[in-house]
Amino acid sequence: MLSNPAASRSATDADAAKMPLGARRLVLIGGLCIPVGLVAGPYLFGLQLVAVAGVVAVAIALSYRRGQSWFSRFSWLTTAAGALWVIATVAYWLSIMAAVDGSSAPSALPAVLFYIGMAALAVMVLGTIAGWTSRLLSDRRSAATAQ
């Protein structure tokens, strides 16, 4: 039995203010992938992709919303842009490796893939910032209505 019912209500309010569990797990996974990719990346390029995927995971986690489903429309945008960034990075690397192995001049494809990757990174960052801003404004609105 609870001797103080208000204490249980304040605990649920505190839980609602925290980052959702799924987002916290994604930050943990992404946070572990980034240093692994950075440390091992100079030896194997494939491990640099682990760092890129870690950055994407952290960005997705930071674009969460509070409520029933933490995966917001900004999370979907960030996920799509992050997936495009990873794919463009892989294709860029493969095209550079093909040019090196073939001892020929690289085509215009690597430059296009580079700019696609940079644009996807920018969209991913904007989606993360938009999710954070949306959450901030929602929290301010709910705080204003509570007073």
Coordinates of N, CA and C in Angstrom, one line a residue:
M1 N 0.8 -1.2 0.0 CA 0.0 0.0 0.0 C 0.9 1.3 0.0
L2 N 0.4 2.2 -0.7 CA 1.1 3.5 -0.8 C 0.6 4.4 0.3
S3 N 1.5 4.9 1.1 CA 1.0 5.9 2.2 C 0.8 7.3 1.6
N4 N 1.5 7.6 0.5 CA 1.4 8.9 -0.1 C 1.1 8.8 -1.6
P5 N -0.2 8.9 -2.0 CA -0.6 8.8 -3.4 C 0.0 9.8 -4.3
A6 N 0.3 11.0 -3.7 CA 0.9 12.1 -4.5 C 2.3 11.7 -5.0
A7 N 3.0 10.9 -4.2 CA 4.4 10.5 -4.6 C 4.3 9.6 -5.9
S8 N 3.3 8.8 -6.0 CA 3.2 7.9 -7.2 C 2.9 8.8 -8.4
R9 N 2.1 9.8 -8.2 CA 1.7 10.7 -9.3 C 3.0 11.5 -9.8
S10 N 3.8 11.9 -8.9 CA 5.0 12.7 -9.3 C 6.0 11.8 -10.0
A11 N 6.0 10.5 -9.6 CA 6.9 9.6 -10.3 C 6.5 9.4 -11.7
T12 N 5.2 9.3 -12.0 CA 4.8 9.1 -13.4 C 5.0 10.4 -14.2
D13 N 4.9 11.6 -13.5 CA 5.2 12.8 -14.2 C 6.7 12.9 -14.6
A14 N 7.5 12.4 -13.6 CA 9.0 12.4 -13.9 C 9.3 11.5 -15.0
D15 N 8.6 10.3 -15.0 CA 8.9 9.3 -16.1 C 8.5 9.9 -17.5
A16 N 7.4 10.7 -17.5 CA 6.9 11.2 -18.7 C 7.9 12.3 -19.3
A17 N 8.6 12.9 -18.4 CA 9.6 14.0 -18.8 C 10.9 13.4 -19.3
K18 N 11.1 12.1 -19.0 CA 12.4 11.5 -19.5 C 12.3 11.0 -20.9
M19 N 13.4 10.7 -21.5 CA 13.5 10.2 -22.8 C 12.9 8.7 -22.8
P20 N 12.1 8.4 -23.8 CA 11.5 7.0 -23.8 C 12.6 5.9 -23.8
L21 N 12.2 4.8 -23.3 CA 13.2 3.7 -23.2 C 13.8 3.3 -24.6
G22 N 13.0 3.2 -25.6 CA 13.5 2.9 -26.9 C 14.5 3.9 -27.4
A23 N 14.3 5.1 -27.2 CA 15.2 6.2 -27.6 C 16.5 6.1 -26.8
R24 N 16.4 5.8 -25.5 CA 17.6 5.7 -24.7 C 18.4 4.5 -25.1
R25 N 17.8 3.4 -25.5 CA 18.6 2.3 -26.0 C 19.3 2.6 -27.3
L26 N 18.6 3.3 -28.1 CA 19.2 3.7 -29.4 C 20.4 4.6 -29.2
V27 N 20.3 5.5 -28.2 CA 21.4 6.4 -27.9 C 22.6 5.6 -27.4
L28 N 22.3 4.6 -26.6 CA 23.4 3.7 -26.0 C 24.0 2.9 -27.2
I29 N 23.3 2.3 -28.0 CA 23.8 1.6 -29.2 C 24.6 2.5 -30.1
G30 N 24.0 3.6 -30.5 CA 24.8 4.6 -31.3 C 26.0 5.1 -30.7
G31 N 25.9 5.4 -29.4 CA 27.0 5.9 -28.6 C 28.2 5.0 -28.6
L32 N 27.9 3.7 -28.5 CA 28.9 2.7 -28.6 C 29.5 2.5 -30.0
C33 N 28.7 2.6 -31.0 CA 29.1 2.4 -32.4 C 30.1 3.5 -32.8
I34 N 29.8 4.7 -32.4 CA 30.7 5.8 -32.9 C 32.1 5.6 -32.5
P35 N 32.5 5.4 -31.3 CA 33.9 5.3 -31.0 C 34.5 4.0 -31.6
V36 N 33.8 2.9 -31.7 CA 34.3 1.7 -32.3 C 34.6 2.0 -33.8
G37 N 33.7 2.7 -34.5 CA 34.0 3.0 -35.9 C 35.1 4.0 -36.0
L38 N 35.3 4.9 -35.1 CA 36.3 5.9 -35.2 C 37.7 5.3 -34.9
V39 N 37.7 4.4 -34.0 CA 39.0 3.8 -33.6 C 39.5 2.8 -34.6
A40 N 38.5 1.9 -35.1 CA 38.9 0.8 -36.0 C 38.8 1.3 -37.5
G41 N 38.2 2.4 -37.7 CA 38.0 2.9 -39.1 C 39.2 3.0 -39.9
P42 N 40.4 3.5 -39.4 CA 41.6 3.7 -40.2 C 42.1 2.3 -40.7
Y43 N 41.7 1.2 -40.1 CA 42.2 -0.1 -40.4 C 41.3 -0.8 -41.4
L44 N 40.0 -0.6 -41.2 CA 39.0 -1.2 -42.1 C 37.9 -0.2 -42.4
F45 N 37.7 0.1 -43.7 CA 36.7 1.1 -44.0 C 35.3 0.7 -43.6
G46 N 35.0 -0.6 -43.6 CA 33.7 -1.1 -43.2 C 33.4 -0.7 -41.8
L47 N 34.4 -0.6 -41.0 CA 34.1 -0.2 -39.6 C 33.9 1.3 -39.5
Q48 N 34.3 2.1 -40.4 CA 33.9 3.5 -40.5 C 32.4 3.6 -40.6
L49 N 31.8 2.7 -41.4 CA 30.4 2.7 -41.6 C 29.6 2.5 -40.2
V50 N 30.3 1.8 -39.3 CA 29.7 1.6 -38.0 C 29.5 2.9 -37.3
A51 N 30.5 3.8 -37.4 CA 30.5 5.1 -36.9 C 29.3 5.9 -37.5
V52 N 29.2 5.8 -38.8 CA 28.1 6.5 -39.5 C 26.8 6.0 -39.0
A53 N 26.6 4.7 -38.9 CA 25.4 4.2 -38.4 C 25.1 4.6 -37.0
G54 N 26.1 4.7 -36.2 CA 26.0 5.2 -34.8 C 25.5 6.6 -34.8
V55 N 26.0 7.5 -35.6 CA 25.5 8.9 -35.7 C 24.1 8.9 -36.1
V56 N 23.7 8.0 -37.1 CA 22.3 8.0 -37.5 C 21.4 7.5 -36.3
A57 N 21.8 6.5 -35.6 CA 21.0 6.0 -34.5 C 20.8 7.1 -33.4
V58 N 21.9 7.8 -33.1 CA 21.8 8.9 -32.1 C 20.8 10.0 -32.6
A59 N 20.9 10.3 -33.9 CA 20.1 11.3 -34.4 C 18.6 10.9 -34.4
I60 N 18.3 9.6 -34.7 CA 17.0 9.1 -34.7 C 16.4 9.2 -33.2
A61 N 17.3 8.8 -32.3 CA 16.8 8.8 -30.9 C 16.6 10.2 -30.4
L62 N 17.3 11.2 -30.8 CA 17.1 12.5 -30.3 C 15.9 13.2 -31.0
S63 N 15.3 12.6 -32.0 CA 14.2 13.2 -32.7 C 12.9 12.7 -32.1
Y64 N 12.9 12.0 -31.0 CA 11.7 11.4 -30.4 C 10.6 12.4 -30.0
R65 N 9.4 11.9 -29.7 CA 8.4 12.7 -29.2 C 7.8 12.0 -27.9
R66 N 7.2 12.7 -27.1 CA 6.6 12.1 -25.9 C 5.2 11.7 -26.2
G67 N 4.8 10.6 -25.6 CA 3.4 10.1 -25.8 C 3.4 8.6 -26.0
Q68 N 2.3 8.2 -26.6 CA 2.2 6.7 -26.9 C 3.3 6.2 -27.7
S69 N 3.5 6.8 -28.9 CA 4.6 6.3 -29.7 C 5.7 7.3 -29.8
W70 N 6.9 6.9 -29.4 CA 8.0 7.9 -29.4 C 8.6 8.2 -30.8
F71 N 8.2 7.4 -31.8 CA 8.8 7.5 -33.1 C 7.9 8.6 -33.8
S72 N 8.4 9.8 -34.0 CA 7.6 10.9 -34.6 C 7.8 10.9 -36.1
R73 N 7.1 11.8 -36.7 CA 7.3 12.0 -38.2 C 8.7 12.5 -38.4
F74 N 9.3 13.3 -37.5 CA 10.7 13.7 -37.7 C 11.6 12.6 -37.5
S75 N 11.3 11.6 -36.7 CA 12.1 10.4 -36.6 C 12.1 9.6 -37.9
W76 N 10.9 9.5 -38.5 CA 10.9 8.9 -39.9 C 11.7 9.6 -40.9
L77 N 11.6 10.9 -40.9 CA 12.5 11.7 -41.8 C 13.9 11.5 -41.5
T78 N 14.3 11.5 -40.3 CA 15.7 11.3 -39.9 C 16.2 9.9 -40.3
T79 N 15.3 8.9 -40.1 CA 15.6 7.5 -40.5 C 15.9 7.4 -42.0
A80 N 14.9 8.0 -42.8 CA 15.1 7.9 -44.2 C 16.4 8.6 -44.7
A81 N 16.6 9.8 -44.1 CA 17.8 10.5 -44.5 C 19.1 9.8 -44.1
G82 N 19.0 9.2 -42.9 CA 20.2 8.5 -42.4 C 20.5 7.2 -43.2
A83 N 19.4 6.5 -43.6 CA 19.6 5.3 -44.5 C 20.2 5.8 -45.8
L84 N 19.7 6.9 -46.4 CA 20.3 7.4 -47.6 C 21.7 7.8 -47.5
W85 N 22.1 8.3 -46.3 CA 23.5 8.7 -46.1 C 24.3 7.5 -46.0
V86 N 23.9 6.4 -45.3 CA 24.7 5.2 -45.2 C 24.8 4.6 -46.6
I87 N 23.7 4.5 -47.4 CA 23.8 3.9 -48.7 C 24.7 4.7 -49.6
A88 N 24.6 6.0 -49.6 CA 25.5 6.9 -50.4 C 27.0 6.7 -50.0
T89 N 27.2 6.5 -48.7 CA 28.6 6.3 -48.2 C 29.1 5.0 -48.8
V90 N 28.3 4.0 -48.7 CA 28.8 2.7 -49.2 C 29.0 2.7 -50.7
A91 N 28.1 3.3 -51.4 CA 28.2 3.4 -52.9 C 29.4 4.3 -53.3
Y92 N 29.7 5.3 -52.5 CA 30.8 6.2 -52.7 C 32.1 5.4 -52.6
W93 N 32.2 4.6 -51.5 CA 33.4 3.8 -51.2 C 33.6 2.8 -52.3
L94 N 32.5 2.1 -52.7 CA 32.6 1.1 -53.7 C 33.1 1.7 -55.1
S95 N 32.6 2.9 -55.4 CA 33.0 3.5 -56.7 C 34.4 3.9 -56.6
I96 N 34.9 4.4 -55.5 CA 36.3 4.8 -55.4 C 37.2 3.5 -55.5
M97 N 36.8 2.5 -54.8 CA 37.5 1.2 -54.8 C 37.6 0.6 -56.2
A98 N 36.5 0.7 -56.9 CA 36.4 0.2 -58.3 C 37.4 1.0 -59.2
A99 N 37.5 2.3 -59.0 CA 38.4 3.1 -59.8 C 39.8 2.8 -59.4
V100 N 40.1 2.6 -58.2 CA 41.5 2.3 -57.7 C 41.9 0.9 -58.3
D101 N 41.0 -0.1 -58.2 CA 41.3 -1.4 -58.6 C 41.5 -1.5 -60.2
G102 N 40.7 -0.6 -60.8 CA 40.8 -0.6 -62.3 C 41.8 0.3 -62.9
S103 N 42.5 1.0 -62.0 CA 43.6 1.9 -62.5 C 43.1 2.9 -63.5
S104 N 41.9 3.3 -63.3 CA 41.4 4.3 -64.2 C 40.9 5.5 -63.5
A105 N 40.7 6.6 -64.2 CA 40.2 7.8 -63.5 C 38.7 7.6 -63.1
P106 N 38.4 8.1 -61.9 CA 37.1 7.9 -61.4 C 36.1 8.7 -62.3
S107 N 34.9 8.2 -62.4 CA 33.9 8.9 -63.1 C 33.3 10.0 -62.3
A108 N 32.2 10.6 -62.8 CA 31.6 11.7 -62.0 C 30.7 11.1 -60.9
L109 N 30.5 9.8 -60.9 CA 29.6 9.2 -59.9 C 30.1 9.4 -58.4
P110 N 31.3 9.3 -58.1 CA 31.7 9.6 -56.7 C 31.3 11.0 -56.2
A111 N 31.5 12.0 -57.1 CA 31.1 13.3 -56.7 C 29.6 13.4 -56.5
V112 N 28.9 12.8 -57.3 CA 27.4 12.9 -57.1 C 27.0 12.2 -55.8
L113 N 27.6 11.0 -55.6 CA 27.3 10.3 -54.4 C 27.7 11.0 -53.1
F114 N 28.8 11.8 -53.2 CA 29.3 12.6 -52.1 C 28.3 13.7 -51.8
Y115 N 27.8 14.3 -52.8 CA 26.8 15.4 -52.6 C 25.4 14.9 -52.1
I116 N 25.1 13.7 -52.6 CA 23.8 13.1 -52.1 C 24.0 12.7 -50.6
G117 N 25.1 12.2 -50.2 CA 25.4 11.9 -48.8 C 25.4 13.1 -48.0
M118 N 26.0 14.2 -48.4 CA 26.0 15.4 -47.7 C 24.6 16.0 -47.5
A119 N 23.8 16.0 -48.6 CA 22.4 16.4 -48.5 C 21.6 15.6 -47.5
A120 N 21.8 14.3 -47.6 CA 21.1 13.4 -46.7 C 21.5 13.7 -45.2
L121 N 22.8 14.0 -45.0 CA 23.2 14.3 -43.6 C 22.6 15.6 -43.2
A122 N 22.5 16.6 -44.1 CA 21.8 17.9 -43.7 C 20.4 17.7 -43.4
V123 N 19.7 16.8 -44.2 CA 18.3 16.6 -43.9 C 18.1 15.8 -42.5
M124 N 19.0 14.9 -42.3 CA 19.0 14.2 -41.0 C 19.2 15.1 -39.8
V125 N 20.1 16.1 -39.9 CA 20.3 17.0 -38.9 C 19.1 17.9 -38.7
L126 N 18.5 18.4 -39.8 CA 17.4 19.2 -39.7 C 16.2 18.5 -39.1
G127 N 16.0 17.2 -39.4 CA 15.0 16.4 -38.8 C 15.1 16.2 -37.3
T128 N 16.4 16.1 -36.9 CA 16.7 16.0 -35.5 C 16.4 17.3 -34.8
I129 N 16.8 18.4 -35.4 CA 16.5 19.7 -34.8 C 15.0 20.0 -34.7
A130 N 14.4 19.6 -35.8 CA 12.9 19.9 -35.9 C 12.2 19.0 -34.8
G131 N 12.6 17.8 -34.6 CA 12.0 17.0 -33.6 C 12.2 17.5 -32.2
W132 N 13.4 18.0 -31.9 CA 13.8 18.6 -30.7 C 13.0 19.9 -30.4
T133 N 12.9 20.7 -31.5 CA 12.1 21.9 -31.3 C 10.6 21.7 -31.1
S134 N 10.1 20.7 -31.8 CA 8.7 20.3 -31.7 C 8.4 19.8 -30.3
R135 N 9.3 19.0 -29.7 CA 9.2 18.5 -28.4 C 9.2 19.7 -27.4
L136 N 10.2 20.6 -27.6 CA 10.3 21.8 -26.7 C 9.1 22.6 -26.7
L137 N 8.5 22.9 -27.9 CA 7.3 23.7 -27.9 C 6.1 23.0 -27.3
S138 N 6.0 21.7 -27.5 CA 4.9 20.9 -26.9 C 5.0 21.0 -25.4
D139 N 6.3 20.8 -24.9 CA 6.4 20.9 -23.4 C 6.1 22.3 -22.9
R140 N 6.4 23.3 -23.6 CA 6.1 24.7 -23.1 C 4.6 24.9 -23.1
R141 N 3.9 24.4 -24.2 CA 2.4 24.5 -24.3 C 1.8 23.7 -23.1
S142 N 2.2 22.5 -22.9 CA 1.6 21.7 -21.8 C 1.9 22.3 -20.4
A143 N 3.1 22.9 -20.3 CA 3.4 23.6 -19.0 C 2.5 24.9 -18.8
A144 N 2.3 25.6 -19.9 CA 1.4 26.8 -19.9 C 0.0 26.4 -19.5
T145 N -0.5 25.3 -20.1 CA -1.9 24.9 -19.8 C -2.0 24.4 -18.4
A146 N -1.0 23.8 -17.9 CA -1.0 23.2 -16.5 C -1.1 24.3 -15.4
Q147 N -0.6 25.5 -15.8 CA -0.6 26.6 -14.8 C -1.9 27.3 -14.7

